[in-house]
Tab-separated table of N, CA, C and O in Angstrom:
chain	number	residue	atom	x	y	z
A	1	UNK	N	-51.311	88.736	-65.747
A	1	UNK	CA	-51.328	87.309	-65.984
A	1	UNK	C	-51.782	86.586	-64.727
A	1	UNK	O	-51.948	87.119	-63.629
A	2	UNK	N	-52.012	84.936	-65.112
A	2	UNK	CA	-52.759	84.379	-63.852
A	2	UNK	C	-51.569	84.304	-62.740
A	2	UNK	O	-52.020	84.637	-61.644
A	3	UNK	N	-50.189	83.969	-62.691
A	3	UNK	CA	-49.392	84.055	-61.714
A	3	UNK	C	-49.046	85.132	-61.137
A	3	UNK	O	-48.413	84.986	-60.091
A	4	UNK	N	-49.427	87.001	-61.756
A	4	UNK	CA	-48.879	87.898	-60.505
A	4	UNK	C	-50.285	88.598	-59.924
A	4	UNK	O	-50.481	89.468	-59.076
A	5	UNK	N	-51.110	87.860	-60.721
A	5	UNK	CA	-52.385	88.149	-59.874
A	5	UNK	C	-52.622	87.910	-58.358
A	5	UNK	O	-53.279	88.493	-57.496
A	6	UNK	N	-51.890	86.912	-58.381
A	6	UNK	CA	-51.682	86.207	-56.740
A	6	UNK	C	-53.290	85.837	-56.199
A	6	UNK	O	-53.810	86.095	-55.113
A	7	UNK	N	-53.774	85.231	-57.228
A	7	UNK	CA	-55.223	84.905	-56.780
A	7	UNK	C	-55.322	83.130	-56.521
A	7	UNK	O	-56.421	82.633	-56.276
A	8	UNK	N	-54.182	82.344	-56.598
A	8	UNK	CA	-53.783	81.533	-56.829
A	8	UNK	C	-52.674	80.941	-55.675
A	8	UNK	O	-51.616	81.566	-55.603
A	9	UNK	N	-52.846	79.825	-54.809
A	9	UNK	CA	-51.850	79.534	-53.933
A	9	UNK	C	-50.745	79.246	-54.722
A	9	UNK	O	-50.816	79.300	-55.950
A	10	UNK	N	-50.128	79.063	-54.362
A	10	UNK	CA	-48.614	78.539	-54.902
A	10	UNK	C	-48.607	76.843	-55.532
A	10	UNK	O	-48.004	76.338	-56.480
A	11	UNK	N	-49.287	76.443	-54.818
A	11	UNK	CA	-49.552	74.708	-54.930
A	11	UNK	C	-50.113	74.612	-56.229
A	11	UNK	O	-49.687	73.874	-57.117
A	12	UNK	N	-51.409	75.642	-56.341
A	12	UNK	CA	-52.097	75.680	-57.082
A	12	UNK	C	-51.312	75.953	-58.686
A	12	UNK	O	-51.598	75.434	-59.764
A	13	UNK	N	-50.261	76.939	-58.365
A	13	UNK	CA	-49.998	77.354	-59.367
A	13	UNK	C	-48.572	76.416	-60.152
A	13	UNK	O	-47.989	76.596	-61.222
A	14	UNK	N	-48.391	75.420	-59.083
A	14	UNK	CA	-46.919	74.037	-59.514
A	14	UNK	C	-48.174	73.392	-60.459
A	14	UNK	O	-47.877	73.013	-61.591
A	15	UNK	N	-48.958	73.323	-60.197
A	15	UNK	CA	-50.237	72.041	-60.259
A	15	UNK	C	-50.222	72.606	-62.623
A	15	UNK	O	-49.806	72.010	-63.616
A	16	UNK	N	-50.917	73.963	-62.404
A	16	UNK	CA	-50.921	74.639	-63.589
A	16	UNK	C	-50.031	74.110	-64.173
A	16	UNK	O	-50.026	73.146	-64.938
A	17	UNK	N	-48.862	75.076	-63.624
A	17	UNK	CA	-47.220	74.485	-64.381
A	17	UNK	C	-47.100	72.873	-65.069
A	17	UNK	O	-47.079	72.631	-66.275
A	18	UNK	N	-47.031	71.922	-64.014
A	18	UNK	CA	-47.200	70.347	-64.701
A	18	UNK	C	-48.409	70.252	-65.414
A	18	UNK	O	-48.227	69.317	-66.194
A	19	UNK	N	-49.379	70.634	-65.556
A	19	UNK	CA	-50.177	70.398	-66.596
A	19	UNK	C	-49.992	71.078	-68.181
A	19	UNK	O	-50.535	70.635	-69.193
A	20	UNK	N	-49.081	72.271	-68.110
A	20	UNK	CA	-48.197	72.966	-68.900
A	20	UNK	C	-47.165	72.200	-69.490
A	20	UNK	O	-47.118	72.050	-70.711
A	21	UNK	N	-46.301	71.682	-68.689
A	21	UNK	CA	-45.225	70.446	-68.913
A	21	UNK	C	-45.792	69.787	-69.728
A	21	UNK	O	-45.419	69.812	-70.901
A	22	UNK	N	-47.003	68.909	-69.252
A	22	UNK	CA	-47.273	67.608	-69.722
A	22	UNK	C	-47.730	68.082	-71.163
A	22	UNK	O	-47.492	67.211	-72.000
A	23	UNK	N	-48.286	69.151	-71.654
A	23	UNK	CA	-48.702	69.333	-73.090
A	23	UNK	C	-47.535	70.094	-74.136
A	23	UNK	O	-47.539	70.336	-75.343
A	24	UNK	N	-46.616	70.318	-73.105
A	24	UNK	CA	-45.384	70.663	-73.836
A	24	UNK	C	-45.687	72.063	-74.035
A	24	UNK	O	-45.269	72.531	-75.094
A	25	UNK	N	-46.243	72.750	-73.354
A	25	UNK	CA	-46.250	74.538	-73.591
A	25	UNK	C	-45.275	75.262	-72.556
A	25	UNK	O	-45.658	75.953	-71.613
A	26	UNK	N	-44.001	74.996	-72.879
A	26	UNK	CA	-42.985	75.633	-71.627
A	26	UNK	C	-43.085	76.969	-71.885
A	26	UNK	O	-42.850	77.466	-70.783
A	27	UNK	N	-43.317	77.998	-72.767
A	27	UNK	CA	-43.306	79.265	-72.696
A	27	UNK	C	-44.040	79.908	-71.442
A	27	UNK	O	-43.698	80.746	-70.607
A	28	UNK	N	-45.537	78.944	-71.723
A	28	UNK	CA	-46.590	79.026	-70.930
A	28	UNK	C	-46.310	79.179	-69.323
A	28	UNK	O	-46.521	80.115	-68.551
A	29	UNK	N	-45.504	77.306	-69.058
A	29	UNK	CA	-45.035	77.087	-68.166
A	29	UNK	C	-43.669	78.099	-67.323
A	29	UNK	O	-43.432	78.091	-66.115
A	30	UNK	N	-43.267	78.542	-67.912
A	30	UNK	CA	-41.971	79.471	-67.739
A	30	UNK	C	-42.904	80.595	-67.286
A	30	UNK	O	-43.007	80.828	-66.082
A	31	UNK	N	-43.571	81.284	-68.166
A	31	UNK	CA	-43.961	82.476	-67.564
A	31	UNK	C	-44.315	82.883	-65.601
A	31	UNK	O	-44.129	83.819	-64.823
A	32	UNK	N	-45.026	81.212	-65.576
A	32	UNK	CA	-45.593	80.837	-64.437
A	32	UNK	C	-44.501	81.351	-63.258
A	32	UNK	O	-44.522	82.168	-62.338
A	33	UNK	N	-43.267	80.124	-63.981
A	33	UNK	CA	-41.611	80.163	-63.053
A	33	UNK	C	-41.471	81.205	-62.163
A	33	UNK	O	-41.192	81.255	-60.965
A	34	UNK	N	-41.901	82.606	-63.597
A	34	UNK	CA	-40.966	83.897	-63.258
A	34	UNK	C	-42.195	84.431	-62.443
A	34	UNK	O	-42.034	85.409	-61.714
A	35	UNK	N	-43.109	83.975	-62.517
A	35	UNK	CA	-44.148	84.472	-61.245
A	35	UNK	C	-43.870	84.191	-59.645
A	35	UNK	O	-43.848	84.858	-58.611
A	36	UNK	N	-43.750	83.364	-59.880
A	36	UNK	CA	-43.406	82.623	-58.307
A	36	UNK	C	-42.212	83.433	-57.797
A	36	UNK	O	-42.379	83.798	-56.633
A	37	UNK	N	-40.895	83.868	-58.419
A	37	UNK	CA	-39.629	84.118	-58.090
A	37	UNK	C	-40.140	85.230	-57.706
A	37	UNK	O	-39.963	85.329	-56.491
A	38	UNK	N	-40.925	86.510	-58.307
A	38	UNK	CA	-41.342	87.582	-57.602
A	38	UNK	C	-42.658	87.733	-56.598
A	38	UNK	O	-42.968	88.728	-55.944
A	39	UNK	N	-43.173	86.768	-56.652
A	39	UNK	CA	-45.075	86.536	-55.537
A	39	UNK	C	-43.846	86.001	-54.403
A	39	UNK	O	-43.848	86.602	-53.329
A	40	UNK	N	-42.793	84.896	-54.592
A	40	UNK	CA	-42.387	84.038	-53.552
A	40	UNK	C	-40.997	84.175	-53.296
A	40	UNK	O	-40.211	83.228	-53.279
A	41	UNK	N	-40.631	85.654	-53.050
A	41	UNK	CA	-39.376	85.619	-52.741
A	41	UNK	C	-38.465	84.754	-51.736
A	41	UNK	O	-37.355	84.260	-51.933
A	42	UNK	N	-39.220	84.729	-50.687
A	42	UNK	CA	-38.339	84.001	-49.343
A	42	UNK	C	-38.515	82.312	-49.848
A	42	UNK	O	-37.652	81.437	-49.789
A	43	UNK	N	-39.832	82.207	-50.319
A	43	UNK	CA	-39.741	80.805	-51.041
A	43	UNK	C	-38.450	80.230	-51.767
A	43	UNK	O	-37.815	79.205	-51.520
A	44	UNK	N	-38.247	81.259	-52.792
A	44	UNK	CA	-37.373	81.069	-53.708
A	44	UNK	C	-36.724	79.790	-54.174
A	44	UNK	O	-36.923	78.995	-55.092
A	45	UNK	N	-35.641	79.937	-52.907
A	45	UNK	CA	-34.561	78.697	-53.162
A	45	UNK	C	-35.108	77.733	-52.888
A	45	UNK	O	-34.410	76.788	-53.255
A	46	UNK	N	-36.327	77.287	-52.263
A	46	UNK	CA	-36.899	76.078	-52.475
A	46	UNK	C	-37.650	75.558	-53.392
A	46	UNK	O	-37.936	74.409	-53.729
A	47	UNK	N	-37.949	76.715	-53.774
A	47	UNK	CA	-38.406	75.968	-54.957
A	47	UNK	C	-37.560	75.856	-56.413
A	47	UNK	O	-37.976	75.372	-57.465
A	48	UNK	N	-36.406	76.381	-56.175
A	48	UNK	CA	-35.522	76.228	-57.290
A	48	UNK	C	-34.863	75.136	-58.035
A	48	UNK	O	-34.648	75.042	-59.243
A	49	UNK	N	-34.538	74.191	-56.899
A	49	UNK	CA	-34.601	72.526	-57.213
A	49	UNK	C	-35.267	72.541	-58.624
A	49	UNK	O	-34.805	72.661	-59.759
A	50	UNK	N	-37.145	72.293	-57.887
A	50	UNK	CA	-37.739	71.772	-58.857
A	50	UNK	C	-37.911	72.799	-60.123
A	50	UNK	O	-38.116	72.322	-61.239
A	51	UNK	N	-37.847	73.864	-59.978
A	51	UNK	CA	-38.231	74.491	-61.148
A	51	UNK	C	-36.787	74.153	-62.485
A	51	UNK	O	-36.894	74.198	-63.710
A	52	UNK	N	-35.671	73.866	-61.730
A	52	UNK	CA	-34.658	73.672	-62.669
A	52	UNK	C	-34.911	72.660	-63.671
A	52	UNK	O	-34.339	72.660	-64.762
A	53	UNK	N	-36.010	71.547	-63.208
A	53	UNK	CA	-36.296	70.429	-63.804
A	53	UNK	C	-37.205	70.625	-64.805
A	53	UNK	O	-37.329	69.844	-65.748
A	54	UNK	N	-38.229	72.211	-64.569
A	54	UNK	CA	-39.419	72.582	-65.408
A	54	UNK	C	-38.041	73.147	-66.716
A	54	UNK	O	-38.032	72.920	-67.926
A	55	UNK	N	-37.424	73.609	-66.208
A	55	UNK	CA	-35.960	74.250	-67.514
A	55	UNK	C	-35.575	73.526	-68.067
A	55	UNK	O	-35.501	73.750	-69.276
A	56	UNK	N	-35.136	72.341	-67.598
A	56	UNK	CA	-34.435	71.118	-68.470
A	56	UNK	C	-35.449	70.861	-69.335
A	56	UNK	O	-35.187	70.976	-70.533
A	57	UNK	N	-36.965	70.416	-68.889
A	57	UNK	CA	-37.673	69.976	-69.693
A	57	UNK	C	-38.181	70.748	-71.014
A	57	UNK	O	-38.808	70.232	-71.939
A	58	UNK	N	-37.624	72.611	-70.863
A	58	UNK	CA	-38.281	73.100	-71.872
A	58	UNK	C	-36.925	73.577	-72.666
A	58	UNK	O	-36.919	74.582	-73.376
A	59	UNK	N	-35.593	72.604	-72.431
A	59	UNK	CA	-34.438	73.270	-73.003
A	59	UNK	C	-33.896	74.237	-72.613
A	59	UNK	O	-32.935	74.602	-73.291
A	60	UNK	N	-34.217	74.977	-71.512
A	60	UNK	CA	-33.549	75.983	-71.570
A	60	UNK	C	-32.242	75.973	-70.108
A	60	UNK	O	-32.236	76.228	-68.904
A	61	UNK	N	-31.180	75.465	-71.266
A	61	UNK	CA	-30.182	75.114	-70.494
A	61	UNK	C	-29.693	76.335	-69.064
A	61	UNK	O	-29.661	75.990	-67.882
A	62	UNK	N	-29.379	77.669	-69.545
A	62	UNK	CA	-28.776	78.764	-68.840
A	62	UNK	C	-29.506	78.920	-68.073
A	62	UNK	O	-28.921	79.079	-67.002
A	63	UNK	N	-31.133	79.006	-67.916
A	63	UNK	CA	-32.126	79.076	-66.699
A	63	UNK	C	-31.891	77.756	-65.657
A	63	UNK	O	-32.174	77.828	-64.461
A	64	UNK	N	-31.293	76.461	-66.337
A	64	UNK	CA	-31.789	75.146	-65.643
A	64	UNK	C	-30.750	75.866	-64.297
A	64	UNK	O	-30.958	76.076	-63.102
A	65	UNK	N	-29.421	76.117	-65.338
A	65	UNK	CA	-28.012	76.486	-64.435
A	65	UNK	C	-28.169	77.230	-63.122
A	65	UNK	O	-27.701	77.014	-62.004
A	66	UNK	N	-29.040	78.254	-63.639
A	66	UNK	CA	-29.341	78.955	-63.208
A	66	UNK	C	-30.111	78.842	-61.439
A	66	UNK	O	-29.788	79.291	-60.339
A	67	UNK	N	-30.967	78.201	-61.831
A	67	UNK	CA	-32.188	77.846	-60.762
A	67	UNK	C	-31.217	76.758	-59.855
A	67	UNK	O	-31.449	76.676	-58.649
A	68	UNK	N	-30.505	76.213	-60.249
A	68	UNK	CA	-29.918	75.204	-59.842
A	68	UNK	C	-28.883	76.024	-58.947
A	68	UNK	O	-28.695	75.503	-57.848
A	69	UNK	N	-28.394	76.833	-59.116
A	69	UNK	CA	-26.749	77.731	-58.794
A	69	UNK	C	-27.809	78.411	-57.181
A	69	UNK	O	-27.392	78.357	-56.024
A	70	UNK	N	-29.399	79.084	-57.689
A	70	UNK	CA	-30.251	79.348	-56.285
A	70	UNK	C	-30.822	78.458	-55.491
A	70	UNK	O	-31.348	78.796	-54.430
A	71	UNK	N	-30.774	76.946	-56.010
A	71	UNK	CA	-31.379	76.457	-55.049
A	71	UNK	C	-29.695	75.817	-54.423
A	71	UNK	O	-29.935	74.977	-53.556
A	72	UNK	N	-28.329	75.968	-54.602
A	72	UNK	CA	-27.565	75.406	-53.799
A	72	UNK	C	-26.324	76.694	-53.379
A	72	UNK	O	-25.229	76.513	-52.846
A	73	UNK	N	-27.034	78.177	-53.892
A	73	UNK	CA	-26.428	79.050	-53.324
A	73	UNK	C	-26.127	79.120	-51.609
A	73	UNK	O	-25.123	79.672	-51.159
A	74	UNK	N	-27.111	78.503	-50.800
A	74	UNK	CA	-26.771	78.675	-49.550
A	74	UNK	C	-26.965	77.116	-49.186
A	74	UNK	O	-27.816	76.798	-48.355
A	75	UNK	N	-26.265	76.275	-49.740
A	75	UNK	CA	-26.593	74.507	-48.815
A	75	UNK	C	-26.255	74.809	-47.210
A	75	UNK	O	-25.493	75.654	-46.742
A	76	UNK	N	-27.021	73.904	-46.586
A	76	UNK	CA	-26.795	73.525	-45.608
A	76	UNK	C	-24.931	73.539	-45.150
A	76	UNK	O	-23.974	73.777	-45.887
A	77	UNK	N	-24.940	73.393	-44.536
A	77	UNK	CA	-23.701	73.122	-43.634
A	77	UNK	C	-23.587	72.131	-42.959
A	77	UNK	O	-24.615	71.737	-42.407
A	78	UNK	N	-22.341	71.376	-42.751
A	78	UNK	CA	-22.353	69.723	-42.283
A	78	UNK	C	-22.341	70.032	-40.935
A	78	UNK	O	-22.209	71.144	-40.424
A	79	UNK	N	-22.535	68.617	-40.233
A	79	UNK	CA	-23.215	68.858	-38.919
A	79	UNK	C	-23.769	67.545	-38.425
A	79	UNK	O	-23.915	66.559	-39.148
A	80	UNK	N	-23.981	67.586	-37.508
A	80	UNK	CA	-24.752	66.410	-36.805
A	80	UNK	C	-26.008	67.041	-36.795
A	80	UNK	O	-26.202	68.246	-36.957
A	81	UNK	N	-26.978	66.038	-36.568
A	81	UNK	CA	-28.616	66.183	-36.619
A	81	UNK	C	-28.984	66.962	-35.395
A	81	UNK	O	-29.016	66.132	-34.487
A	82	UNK	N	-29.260	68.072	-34.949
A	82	UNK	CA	-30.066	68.643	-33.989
A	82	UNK	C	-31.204	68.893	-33.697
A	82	UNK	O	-31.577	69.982	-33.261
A	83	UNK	N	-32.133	67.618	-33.956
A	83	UNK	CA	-33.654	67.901	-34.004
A	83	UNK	C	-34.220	67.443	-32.876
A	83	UNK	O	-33.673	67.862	-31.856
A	84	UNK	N	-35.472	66.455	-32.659
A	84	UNK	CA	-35.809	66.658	-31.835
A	84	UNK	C	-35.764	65.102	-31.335
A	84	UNK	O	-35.119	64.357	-32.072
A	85	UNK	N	-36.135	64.740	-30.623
A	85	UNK	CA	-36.174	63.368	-29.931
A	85	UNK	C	-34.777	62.775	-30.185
A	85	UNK	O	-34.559	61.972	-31.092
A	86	UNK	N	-33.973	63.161	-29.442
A	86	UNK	CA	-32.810	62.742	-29.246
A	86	UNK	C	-32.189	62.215	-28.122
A	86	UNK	O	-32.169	62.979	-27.157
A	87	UNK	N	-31.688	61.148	-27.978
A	87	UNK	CA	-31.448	60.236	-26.803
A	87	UNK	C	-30.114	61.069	-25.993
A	87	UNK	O	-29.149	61.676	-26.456
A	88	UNK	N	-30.476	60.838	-24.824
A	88	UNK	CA	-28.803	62.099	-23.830
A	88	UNK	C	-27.741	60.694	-24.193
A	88	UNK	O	-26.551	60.722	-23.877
């Protein structure tokens, strides 16, 4: 299929997906999902957010849960800001 071909950036292949959305072919769109989770492992949890939203939109509640449970399996940790340009 076109997603484990990996002939396709990743951008490229969200881009597919919403044009999938927008005509209402989530099977289509899903297949895509489960591409990315194995082409983009270390990706993963970032992109799990949004893909939970590609689930809601095609009903499929237990995947939405799902994607949702990986993208907040490891949240952040509270903290003060340690970045960069910071006043002493």
């Amino acid at each position: 299929t076109l997603g484990r071909s990996r002939l396709l950036p990743n951008i490229a292949v969200f881009d597919i997906m919403r044009r999938l959305q927008d005509r209402q072919r989530y099977p289509e769109a899903m297949a895509l999902v489960e591409s990315l989770r194995h082409n983009s492992p270390d990706q993963w949890r970032e992109y799990s957010f949004l893909l939970a939203s590609y689930a809601q939109s095609a009903e499929l509640w237990d995947l939405q849960r799902q994607y949702l449970h990986d993208a907040l399996e490891e949240a952040p940790q509270p903290g003060g800001y340690a970045g960069e340009d910071q006043d002493p």
